PDB file of C-alpha atoms and ligand atoms in Angstrom:
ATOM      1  CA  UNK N  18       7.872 -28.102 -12.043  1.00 83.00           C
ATOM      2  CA  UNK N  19       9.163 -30.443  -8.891  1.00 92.00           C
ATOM      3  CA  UNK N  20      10.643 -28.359  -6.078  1.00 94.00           C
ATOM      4  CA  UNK N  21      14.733 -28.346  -7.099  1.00 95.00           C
ATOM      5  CA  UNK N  22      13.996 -26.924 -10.706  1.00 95.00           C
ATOM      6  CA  UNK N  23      11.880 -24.728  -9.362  1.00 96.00           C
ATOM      7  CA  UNK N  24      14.754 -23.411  -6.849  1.00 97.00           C
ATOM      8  CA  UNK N  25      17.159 -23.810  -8.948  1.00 97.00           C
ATOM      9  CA  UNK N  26      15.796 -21.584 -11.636  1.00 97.00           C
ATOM     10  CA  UNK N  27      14.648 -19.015  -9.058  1.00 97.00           C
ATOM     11  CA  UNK N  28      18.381 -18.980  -7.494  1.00 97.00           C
ATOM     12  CA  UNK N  29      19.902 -17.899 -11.486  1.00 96.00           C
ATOM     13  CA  UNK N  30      17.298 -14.407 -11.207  1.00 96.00           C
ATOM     14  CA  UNK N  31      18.180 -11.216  -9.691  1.00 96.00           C
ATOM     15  CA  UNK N  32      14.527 -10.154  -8.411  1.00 97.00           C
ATOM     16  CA  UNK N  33      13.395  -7.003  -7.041  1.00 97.00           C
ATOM     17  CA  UNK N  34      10.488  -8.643  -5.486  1.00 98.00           C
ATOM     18  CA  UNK N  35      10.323 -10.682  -2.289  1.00 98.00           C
ATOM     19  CA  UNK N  36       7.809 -13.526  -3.141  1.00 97.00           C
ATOM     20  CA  UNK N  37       6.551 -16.695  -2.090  1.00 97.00           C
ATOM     21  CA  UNK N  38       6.993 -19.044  -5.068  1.00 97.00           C
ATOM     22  CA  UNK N  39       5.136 -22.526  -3.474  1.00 95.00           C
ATOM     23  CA  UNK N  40       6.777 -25.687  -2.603  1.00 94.00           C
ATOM     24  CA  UNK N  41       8.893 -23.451   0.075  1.00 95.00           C
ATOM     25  CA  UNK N  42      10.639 -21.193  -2.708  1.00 97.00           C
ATOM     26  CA  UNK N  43      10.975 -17.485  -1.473  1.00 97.00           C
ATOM     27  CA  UNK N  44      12.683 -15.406  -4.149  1.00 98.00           C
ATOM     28  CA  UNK N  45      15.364 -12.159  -2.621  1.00 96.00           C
ATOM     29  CA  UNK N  46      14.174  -9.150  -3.322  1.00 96.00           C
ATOM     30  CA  UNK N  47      15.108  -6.078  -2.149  1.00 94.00           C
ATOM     31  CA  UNK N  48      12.973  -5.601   0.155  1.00 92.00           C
ATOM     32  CA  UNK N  49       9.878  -7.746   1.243  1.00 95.00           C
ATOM     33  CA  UNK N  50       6.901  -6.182  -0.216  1.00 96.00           C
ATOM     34  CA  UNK N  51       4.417  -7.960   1.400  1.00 96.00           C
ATOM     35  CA  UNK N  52       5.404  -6.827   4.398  1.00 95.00           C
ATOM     36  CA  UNK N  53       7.016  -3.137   3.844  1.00 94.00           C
ATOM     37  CA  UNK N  54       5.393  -1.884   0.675  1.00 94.00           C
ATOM     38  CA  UNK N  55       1.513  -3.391   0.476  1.00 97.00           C
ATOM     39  CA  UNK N  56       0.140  -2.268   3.584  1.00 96.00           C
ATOM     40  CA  UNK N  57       1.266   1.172   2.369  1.00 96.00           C
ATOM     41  CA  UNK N  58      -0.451   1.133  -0.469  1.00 97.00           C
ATOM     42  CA  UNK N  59      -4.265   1.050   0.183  1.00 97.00           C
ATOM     43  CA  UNK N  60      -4.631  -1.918  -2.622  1.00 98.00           C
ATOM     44  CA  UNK N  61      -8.216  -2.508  -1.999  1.00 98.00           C
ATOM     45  CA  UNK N  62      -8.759  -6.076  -0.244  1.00 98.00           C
ATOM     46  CA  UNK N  63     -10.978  -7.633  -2.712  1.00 98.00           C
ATOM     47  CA  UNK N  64     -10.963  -6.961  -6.549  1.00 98.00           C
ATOM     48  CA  UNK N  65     -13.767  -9.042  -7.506  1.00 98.00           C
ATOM     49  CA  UNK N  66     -14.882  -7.992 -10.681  1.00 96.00           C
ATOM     50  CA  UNK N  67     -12.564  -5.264 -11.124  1.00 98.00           C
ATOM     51  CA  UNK N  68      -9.445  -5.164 -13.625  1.00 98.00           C
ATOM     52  CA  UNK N  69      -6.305  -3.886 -13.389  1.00 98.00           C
ATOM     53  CA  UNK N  70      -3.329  -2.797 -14.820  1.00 98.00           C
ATOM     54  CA  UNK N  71       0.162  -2.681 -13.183  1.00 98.00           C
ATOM     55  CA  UNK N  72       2.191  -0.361 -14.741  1.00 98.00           C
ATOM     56  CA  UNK N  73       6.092  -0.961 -13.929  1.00 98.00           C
ATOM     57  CA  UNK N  74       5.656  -4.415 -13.074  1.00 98.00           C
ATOM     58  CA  UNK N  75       8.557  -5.799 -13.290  1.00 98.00           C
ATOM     59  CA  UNK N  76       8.887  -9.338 -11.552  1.00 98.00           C
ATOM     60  CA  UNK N  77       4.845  -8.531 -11.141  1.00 98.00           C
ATOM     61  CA  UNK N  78       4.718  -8.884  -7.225  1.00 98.00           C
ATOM     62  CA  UNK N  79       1.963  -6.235  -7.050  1.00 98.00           C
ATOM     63  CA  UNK N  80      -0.086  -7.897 -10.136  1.00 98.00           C
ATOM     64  CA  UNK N  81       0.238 -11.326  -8.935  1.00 98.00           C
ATOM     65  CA  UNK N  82      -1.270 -10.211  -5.848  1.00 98.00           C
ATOM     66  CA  UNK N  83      -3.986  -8.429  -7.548  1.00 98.00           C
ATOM     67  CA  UNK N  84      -4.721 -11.547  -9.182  1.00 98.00           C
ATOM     68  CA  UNK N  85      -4.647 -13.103  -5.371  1.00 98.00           C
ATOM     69  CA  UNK N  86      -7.271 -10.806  -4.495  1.00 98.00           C
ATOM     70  CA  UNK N  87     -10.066 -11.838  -7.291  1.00 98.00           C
ATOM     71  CA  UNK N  88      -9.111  -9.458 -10.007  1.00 98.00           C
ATOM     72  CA  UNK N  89     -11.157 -10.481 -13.100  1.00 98.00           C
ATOM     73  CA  UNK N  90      -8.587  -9.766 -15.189  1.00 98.00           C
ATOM     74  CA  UNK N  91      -4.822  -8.200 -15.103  1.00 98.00           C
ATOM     75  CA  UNK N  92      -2.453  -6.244 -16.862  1.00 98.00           C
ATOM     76  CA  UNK N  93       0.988  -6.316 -16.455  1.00 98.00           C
ATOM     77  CA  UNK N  94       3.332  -3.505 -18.256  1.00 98.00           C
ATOM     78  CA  UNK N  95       6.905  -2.729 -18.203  1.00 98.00           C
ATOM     79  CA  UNK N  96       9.294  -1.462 -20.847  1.00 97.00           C
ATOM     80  CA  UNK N  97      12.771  -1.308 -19.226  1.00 95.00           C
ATOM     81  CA  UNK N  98      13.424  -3.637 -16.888  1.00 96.00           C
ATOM     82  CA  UNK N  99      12.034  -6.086 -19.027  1.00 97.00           C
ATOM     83  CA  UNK N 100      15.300  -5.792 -20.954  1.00 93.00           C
ATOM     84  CA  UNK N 101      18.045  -7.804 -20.075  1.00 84.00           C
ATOM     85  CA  UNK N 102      20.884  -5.788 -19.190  1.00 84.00           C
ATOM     86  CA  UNK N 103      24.273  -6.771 -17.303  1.00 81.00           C
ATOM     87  CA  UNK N 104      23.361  -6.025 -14.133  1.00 85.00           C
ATOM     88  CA  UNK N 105      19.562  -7.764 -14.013  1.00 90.00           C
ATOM     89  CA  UNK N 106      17.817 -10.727 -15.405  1.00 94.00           C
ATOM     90  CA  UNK N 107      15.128  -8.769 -17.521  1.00 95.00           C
ATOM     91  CA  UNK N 108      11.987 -10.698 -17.740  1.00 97.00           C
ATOM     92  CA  UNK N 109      13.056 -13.477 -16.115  1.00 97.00           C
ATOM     93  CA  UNK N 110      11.453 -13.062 -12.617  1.00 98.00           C
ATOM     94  CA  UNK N 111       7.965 -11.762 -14.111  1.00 98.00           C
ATOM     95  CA  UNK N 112       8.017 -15.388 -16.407  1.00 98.00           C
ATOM     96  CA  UNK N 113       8.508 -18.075 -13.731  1.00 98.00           C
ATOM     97  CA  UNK N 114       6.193 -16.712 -11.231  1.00 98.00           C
ATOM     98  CA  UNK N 115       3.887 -16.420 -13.838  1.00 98.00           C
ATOM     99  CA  UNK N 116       4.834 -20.399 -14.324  1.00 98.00           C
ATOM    100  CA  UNK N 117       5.115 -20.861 -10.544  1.00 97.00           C
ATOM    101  CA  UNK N 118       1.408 -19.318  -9.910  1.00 98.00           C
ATOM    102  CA  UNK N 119      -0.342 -21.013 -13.265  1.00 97.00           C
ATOM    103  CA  UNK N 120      -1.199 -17.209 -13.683  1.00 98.00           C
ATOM    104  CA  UNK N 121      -3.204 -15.595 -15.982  1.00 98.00           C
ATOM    105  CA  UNK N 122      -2.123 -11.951 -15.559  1.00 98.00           C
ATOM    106  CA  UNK N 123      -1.414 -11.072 -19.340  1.00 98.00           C
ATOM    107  CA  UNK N 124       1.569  -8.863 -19.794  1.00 98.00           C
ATOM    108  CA  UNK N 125       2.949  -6.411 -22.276  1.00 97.00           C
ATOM    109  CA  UNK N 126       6.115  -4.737 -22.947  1.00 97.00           C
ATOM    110  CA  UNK N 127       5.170  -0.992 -23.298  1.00 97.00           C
ATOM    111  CA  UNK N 128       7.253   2.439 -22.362  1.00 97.00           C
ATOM    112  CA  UNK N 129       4.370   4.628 -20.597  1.00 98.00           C
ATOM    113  CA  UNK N 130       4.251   7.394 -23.052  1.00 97.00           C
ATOM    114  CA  UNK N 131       3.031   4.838 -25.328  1.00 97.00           C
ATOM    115  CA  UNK N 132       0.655   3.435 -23.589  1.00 97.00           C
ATOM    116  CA  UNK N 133      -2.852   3.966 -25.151  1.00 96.00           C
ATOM    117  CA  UNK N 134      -6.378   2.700 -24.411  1.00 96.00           C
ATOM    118  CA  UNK N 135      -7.277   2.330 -27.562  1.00 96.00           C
ATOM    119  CA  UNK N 136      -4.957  -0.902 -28.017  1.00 92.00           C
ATOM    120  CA  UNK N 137      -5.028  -1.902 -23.757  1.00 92.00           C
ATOM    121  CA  UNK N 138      -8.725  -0.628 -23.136  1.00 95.00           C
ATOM    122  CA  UNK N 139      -9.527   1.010 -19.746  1.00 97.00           C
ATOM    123  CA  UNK N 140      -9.044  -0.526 -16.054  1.00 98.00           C
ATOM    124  CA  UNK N 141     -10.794  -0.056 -12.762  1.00 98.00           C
ATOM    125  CA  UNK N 142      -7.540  -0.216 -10.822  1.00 98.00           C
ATOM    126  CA  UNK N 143      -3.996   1.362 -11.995  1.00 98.00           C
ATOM    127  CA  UNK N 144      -0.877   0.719  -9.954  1.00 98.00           C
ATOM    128  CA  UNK N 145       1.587   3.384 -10.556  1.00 98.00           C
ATOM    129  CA  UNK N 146       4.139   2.604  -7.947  1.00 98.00           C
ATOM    130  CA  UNK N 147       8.090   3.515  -7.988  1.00 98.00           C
ATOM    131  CA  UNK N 148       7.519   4.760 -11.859  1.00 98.00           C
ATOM    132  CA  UNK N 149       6.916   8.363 -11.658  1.00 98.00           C
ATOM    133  CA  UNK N 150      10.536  10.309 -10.822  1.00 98.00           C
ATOM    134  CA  UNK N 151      11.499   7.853 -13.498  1.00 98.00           C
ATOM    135  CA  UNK N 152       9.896   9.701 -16.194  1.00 98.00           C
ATOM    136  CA  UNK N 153      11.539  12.238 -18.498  1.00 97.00           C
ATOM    137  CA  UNK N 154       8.344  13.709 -18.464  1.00 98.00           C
ATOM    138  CA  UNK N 155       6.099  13.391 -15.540  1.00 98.00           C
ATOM    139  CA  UNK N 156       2.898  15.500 -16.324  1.00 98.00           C
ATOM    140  CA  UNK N 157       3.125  13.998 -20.167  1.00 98.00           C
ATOM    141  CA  UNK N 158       2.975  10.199 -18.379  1.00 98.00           C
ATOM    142  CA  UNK N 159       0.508  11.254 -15.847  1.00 98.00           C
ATOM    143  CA  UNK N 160      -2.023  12.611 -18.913  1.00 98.00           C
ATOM    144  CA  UNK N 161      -1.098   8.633 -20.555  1.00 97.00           C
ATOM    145  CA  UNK N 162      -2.141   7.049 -17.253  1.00 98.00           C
ATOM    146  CA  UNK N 163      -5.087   8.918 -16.699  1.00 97.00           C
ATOM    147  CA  UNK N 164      -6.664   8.118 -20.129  1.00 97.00           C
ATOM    148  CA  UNK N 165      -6.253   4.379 -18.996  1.00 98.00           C
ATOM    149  CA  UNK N 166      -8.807   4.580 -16.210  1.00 98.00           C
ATOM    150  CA  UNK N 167     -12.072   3.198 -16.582  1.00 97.00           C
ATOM    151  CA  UNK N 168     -15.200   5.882 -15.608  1.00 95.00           C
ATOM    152  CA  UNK N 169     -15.136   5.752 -11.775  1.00 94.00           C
ATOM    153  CA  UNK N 170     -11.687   4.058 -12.067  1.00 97.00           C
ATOM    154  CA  UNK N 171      -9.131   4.211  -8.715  1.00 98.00           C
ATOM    155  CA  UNK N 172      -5.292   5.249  -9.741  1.00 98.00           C
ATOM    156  CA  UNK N 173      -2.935   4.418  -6.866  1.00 98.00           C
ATOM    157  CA  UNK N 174       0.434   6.211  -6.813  1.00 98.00           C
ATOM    158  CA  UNK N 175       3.602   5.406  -4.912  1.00 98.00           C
ATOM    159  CA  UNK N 176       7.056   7.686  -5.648  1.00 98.00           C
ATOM    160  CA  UNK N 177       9.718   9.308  -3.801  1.00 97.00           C
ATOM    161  CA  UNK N 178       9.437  12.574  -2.379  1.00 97.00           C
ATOM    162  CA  UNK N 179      11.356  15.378  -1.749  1.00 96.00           C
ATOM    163  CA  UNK N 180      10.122  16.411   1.729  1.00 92.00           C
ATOM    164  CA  UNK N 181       9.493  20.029   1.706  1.00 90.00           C
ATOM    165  CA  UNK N 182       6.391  21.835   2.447  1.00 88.00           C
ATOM    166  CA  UNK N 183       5.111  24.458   0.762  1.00 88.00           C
ATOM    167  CA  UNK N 184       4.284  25.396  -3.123  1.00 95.00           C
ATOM    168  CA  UNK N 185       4.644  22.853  -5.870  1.00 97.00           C
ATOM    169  CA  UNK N 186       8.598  21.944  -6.526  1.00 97.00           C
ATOM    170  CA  UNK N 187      10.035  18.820  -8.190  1.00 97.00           C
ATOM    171  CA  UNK N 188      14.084  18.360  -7.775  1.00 97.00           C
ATOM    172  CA  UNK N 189      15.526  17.859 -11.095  1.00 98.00           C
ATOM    173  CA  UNK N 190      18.055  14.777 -11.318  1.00 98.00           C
ATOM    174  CA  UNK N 191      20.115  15.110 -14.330  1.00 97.00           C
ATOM    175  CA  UNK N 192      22.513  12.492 -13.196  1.00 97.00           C
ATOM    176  CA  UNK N 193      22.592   9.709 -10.652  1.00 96.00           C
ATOM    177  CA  UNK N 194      22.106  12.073  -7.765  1.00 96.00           C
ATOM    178  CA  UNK N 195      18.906   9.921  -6.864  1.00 96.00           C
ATOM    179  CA  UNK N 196      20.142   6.593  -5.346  1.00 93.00           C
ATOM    180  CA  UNK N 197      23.118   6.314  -7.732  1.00 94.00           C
ATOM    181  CA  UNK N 198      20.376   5.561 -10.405  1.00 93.00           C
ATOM    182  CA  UNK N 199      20.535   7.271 -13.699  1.00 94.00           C
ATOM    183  CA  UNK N 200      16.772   6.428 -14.806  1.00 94.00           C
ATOM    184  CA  UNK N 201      15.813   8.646 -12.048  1.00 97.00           C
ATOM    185  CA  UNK N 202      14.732  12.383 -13.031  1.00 98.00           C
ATOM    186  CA  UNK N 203      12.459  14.215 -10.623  1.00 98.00           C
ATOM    187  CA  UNK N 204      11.572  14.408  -6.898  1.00 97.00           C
ATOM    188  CA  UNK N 205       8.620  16.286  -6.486  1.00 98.00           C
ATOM    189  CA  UNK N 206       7.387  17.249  -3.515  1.00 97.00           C
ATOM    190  CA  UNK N 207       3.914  15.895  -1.999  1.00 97.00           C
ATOM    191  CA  UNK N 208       2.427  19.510  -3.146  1.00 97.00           C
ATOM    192  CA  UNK N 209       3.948  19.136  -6.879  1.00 98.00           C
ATOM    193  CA  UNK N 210       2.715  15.411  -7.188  1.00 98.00           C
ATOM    194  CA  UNK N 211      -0.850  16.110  -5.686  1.00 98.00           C
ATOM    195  CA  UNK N 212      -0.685  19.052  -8.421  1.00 98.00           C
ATOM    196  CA  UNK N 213       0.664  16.946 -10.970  1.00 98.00           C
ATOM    197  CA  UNK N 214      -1.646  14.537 -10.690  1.00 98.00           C
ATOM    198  CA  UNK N 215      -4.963  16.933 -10.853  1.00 98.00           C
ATOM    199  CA  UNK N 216      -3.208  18.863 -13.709  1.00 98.00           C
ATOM    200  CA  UNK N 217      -3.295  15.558 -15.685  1.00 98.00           C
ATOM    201  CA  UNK N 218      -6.881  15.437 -15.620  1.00 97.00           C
ATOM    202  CA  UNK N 219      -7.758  13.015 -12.302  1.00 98.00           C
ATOM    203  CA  UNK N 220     -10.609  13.599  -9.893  1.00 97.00           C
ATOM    204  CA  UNK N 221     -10.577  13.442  -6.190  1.00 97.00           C
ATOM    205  CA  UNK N 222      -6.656  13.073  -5.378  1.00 98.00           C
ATOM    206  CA  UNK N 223      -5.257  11.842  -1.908  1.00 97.00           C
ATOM    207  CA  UNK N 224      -2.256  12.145  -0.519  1.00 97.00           C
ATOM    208  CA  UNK N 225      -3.067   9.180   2.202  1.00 96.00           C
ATOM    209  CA  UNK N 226      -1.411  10.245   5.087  1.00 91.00           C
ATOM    210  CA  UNK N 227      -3.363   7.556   6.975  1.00 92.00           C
ATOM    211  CA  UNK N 228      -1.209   4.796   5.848  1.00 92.00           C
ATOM    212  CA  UNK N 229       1.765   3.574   7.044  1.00 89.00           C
ATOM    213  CA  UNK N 230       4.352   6.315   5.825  1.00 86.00           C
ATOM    214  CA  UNK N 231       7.946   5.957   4.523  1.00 90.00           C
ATOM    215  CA  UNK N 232      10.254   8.603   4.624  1.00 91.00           C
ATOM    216  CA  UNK N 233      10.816   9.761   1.366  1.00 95.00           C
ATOM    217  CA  UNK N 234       7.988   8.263  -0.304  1.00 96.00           C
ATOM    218  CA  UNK N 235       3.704   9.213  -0.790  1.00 97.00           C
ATOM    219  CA  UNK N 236       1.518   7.458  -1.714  1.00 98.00           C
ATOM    220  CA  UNK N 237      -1.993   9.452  -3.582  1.00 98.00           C
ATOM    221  CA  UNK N 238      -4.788   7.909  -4.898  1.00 98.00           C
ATOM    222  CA  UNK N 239      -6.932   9.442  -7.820  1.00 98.00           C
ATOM    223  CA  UNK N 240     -10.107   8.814  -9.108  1.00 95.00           C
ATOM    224  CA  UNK N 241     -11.078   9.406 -13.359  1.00 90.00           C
ATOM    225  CA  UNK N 242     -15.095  10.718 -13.264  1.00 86.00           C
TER     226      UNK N 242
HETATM  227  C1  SAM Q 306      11.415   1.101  -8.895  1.00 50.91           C
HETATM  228  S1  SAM Q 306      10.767  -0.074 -10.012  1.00 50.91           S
HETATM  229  C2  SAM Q 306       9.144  -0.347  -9.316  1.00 50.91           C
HETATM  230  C3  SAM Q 306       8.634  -1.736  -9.585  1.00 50.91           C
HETATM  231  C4  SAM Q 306       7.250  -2.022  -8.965  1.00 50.91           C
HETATM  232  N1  SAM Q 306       6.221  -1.214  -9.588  1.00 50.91           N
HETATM  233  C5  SAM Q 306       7.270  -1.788  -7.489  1.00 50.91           C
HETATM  234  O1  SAM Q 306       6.743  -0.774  -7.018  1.00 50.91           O
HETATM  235  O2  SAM Q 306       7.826  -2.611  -6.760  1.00 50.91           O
HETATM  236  C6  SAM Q 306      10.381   0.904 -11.446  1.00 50.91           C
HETATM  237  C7  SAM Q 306       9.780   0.107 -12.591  1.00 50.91           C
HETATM  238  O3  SAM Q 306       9.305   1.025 -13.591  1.00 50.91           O
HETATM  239  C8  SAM Q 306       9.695   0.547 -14.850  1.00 50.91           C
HETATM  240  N2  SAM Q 306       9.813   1.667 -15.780  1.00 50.91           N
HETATM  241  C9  SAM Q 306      10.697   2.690 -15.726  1.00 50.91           C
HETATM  242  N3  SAM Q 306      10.518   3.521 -16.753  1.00 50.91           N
HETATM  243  C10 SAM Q 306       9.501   3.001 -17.479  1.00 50.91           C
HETATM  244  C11 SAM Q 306       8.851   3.407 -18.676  1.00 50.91           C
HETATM  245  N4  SAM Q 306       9.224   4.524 -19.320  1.00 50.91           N
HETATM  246  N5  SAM Q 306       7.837   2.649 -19.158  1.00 50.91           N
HETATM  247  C12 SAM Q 306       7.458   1.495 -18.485  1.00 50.91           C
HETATM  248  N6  SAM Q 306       8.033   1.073 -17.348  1.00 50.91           N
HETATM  249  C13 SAM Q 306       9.048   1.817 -16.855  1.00 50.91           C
HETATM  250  C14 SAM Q 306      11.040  -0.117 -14.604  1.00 50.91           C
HETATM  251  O4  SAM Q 306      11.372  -0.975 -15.665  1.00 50.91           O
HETATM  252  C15 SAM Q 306      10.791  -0.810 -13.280  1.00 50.91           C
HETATM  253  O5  SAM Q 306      10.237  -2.075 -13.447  1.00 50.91           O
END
């Protein structure tokens, strides 16, 4: 693909990721991820050998660059974003990177409750970042994403917060209160999603206050023993 298709096609998607496409192509997200969300995230710097699934993906920022960093193989889910809808391009961003980078990340369209390892198989590395106060059900997705990890297996969180200390408490969202977003449902608190996330069966959770920290959001990382 020579340099004006290339723009050209990239200048008809509405993307949520920020990335660098090649031949001087930079895609307008809504916010640069490489520079505001990664560093937040702890992604491991090399992931040679390991595989990974990226749940949420949609334009696949986070599993292109797990790809960058020597992932033997990747994952890519999403369920509803992928759909086209007025408003957004659907898959549209996820399939010309893919182009753009020759990828190989594999992809699948799959709503997180029905995820199951029996048809993806286990992973070393789960990204679960910006998906969990959109489930209806939180601990029920959390118990789906745990059974995904491979034995020793690193889950790595991101989410909004509600910032209050204290005992366990998600905010319940039954309308757009969240952003003007109705696909958002829950703001737990750091307490509630450390909670959540041992309740659904992980090992070793974080909250990792040690990395760069945005108001309103956590990130935790879990391990599966
Ligand atoms: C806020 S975006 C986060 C995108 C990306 N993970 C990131 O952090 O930049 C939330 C993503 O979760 C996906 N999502 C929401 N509900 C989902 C569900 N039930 N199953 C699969 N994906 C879902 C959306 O389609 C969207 O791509």
């Amino acid at each position: 693909m020579d340099t004006t298709e290339l723009r050209e096609r990239a200048e008809k998607i509405k993307w949520y990721h920020t990335m660098d496409l090649g031949q001087g192509v930079i895609t307008h997200g809504c916010i640069d991820q490489a520079k505001v969300t990664l560093p937040r995230i702890g992604l491991p710097e090399s992931l040679a050998g390991r595989t990974v699934l990226d749940i949420g993906a949609w334009d696949g920022f986070y599993a292109f660059e797990c790809e960058r960093r020597g992932a033997e193989a990747v994952m890519a889910v999403d369920s509803y974003m992928w759909v086209p809808r007025p408003e957004f391009t659907g898959k549209a961003g996820f399939h010309l990177a893919h182009e753009a980078y020759k990828s190989r990340v594999y992809d699948q369209f799959c709503d997180v409750i029905d995820l199951d390892p029996r048809r993806t198989g286990r992973y070393d590395v789960v990204l679960f970042l910006g998906v969990l106060y959109h489930m209806r059900h939180p601990l029920l997705a959390l118990e789906r994403v745990a059974k995904l990890l491979a034995p020793g297996g690193l889950l790595i969180v991101e989410t909004h917060v509600v910032e209050r200390n204290g005992s366990p408490m998600m905010e319940f969202y039954p309308g757009s209160e969240l952003g003007g977003d109705p696909s958002n449902w829950w703001g737990p608190n750091v307490s509630c999603a450390s909670a959540l996330l041992s309740a659904a069966g992980l090992a070793r959770v974080r909250h990792m206050t040690e990395l760069p920290q945005l108001s309103g959001r956590a990130v935790f990382h879990a391990e599966c023993d």
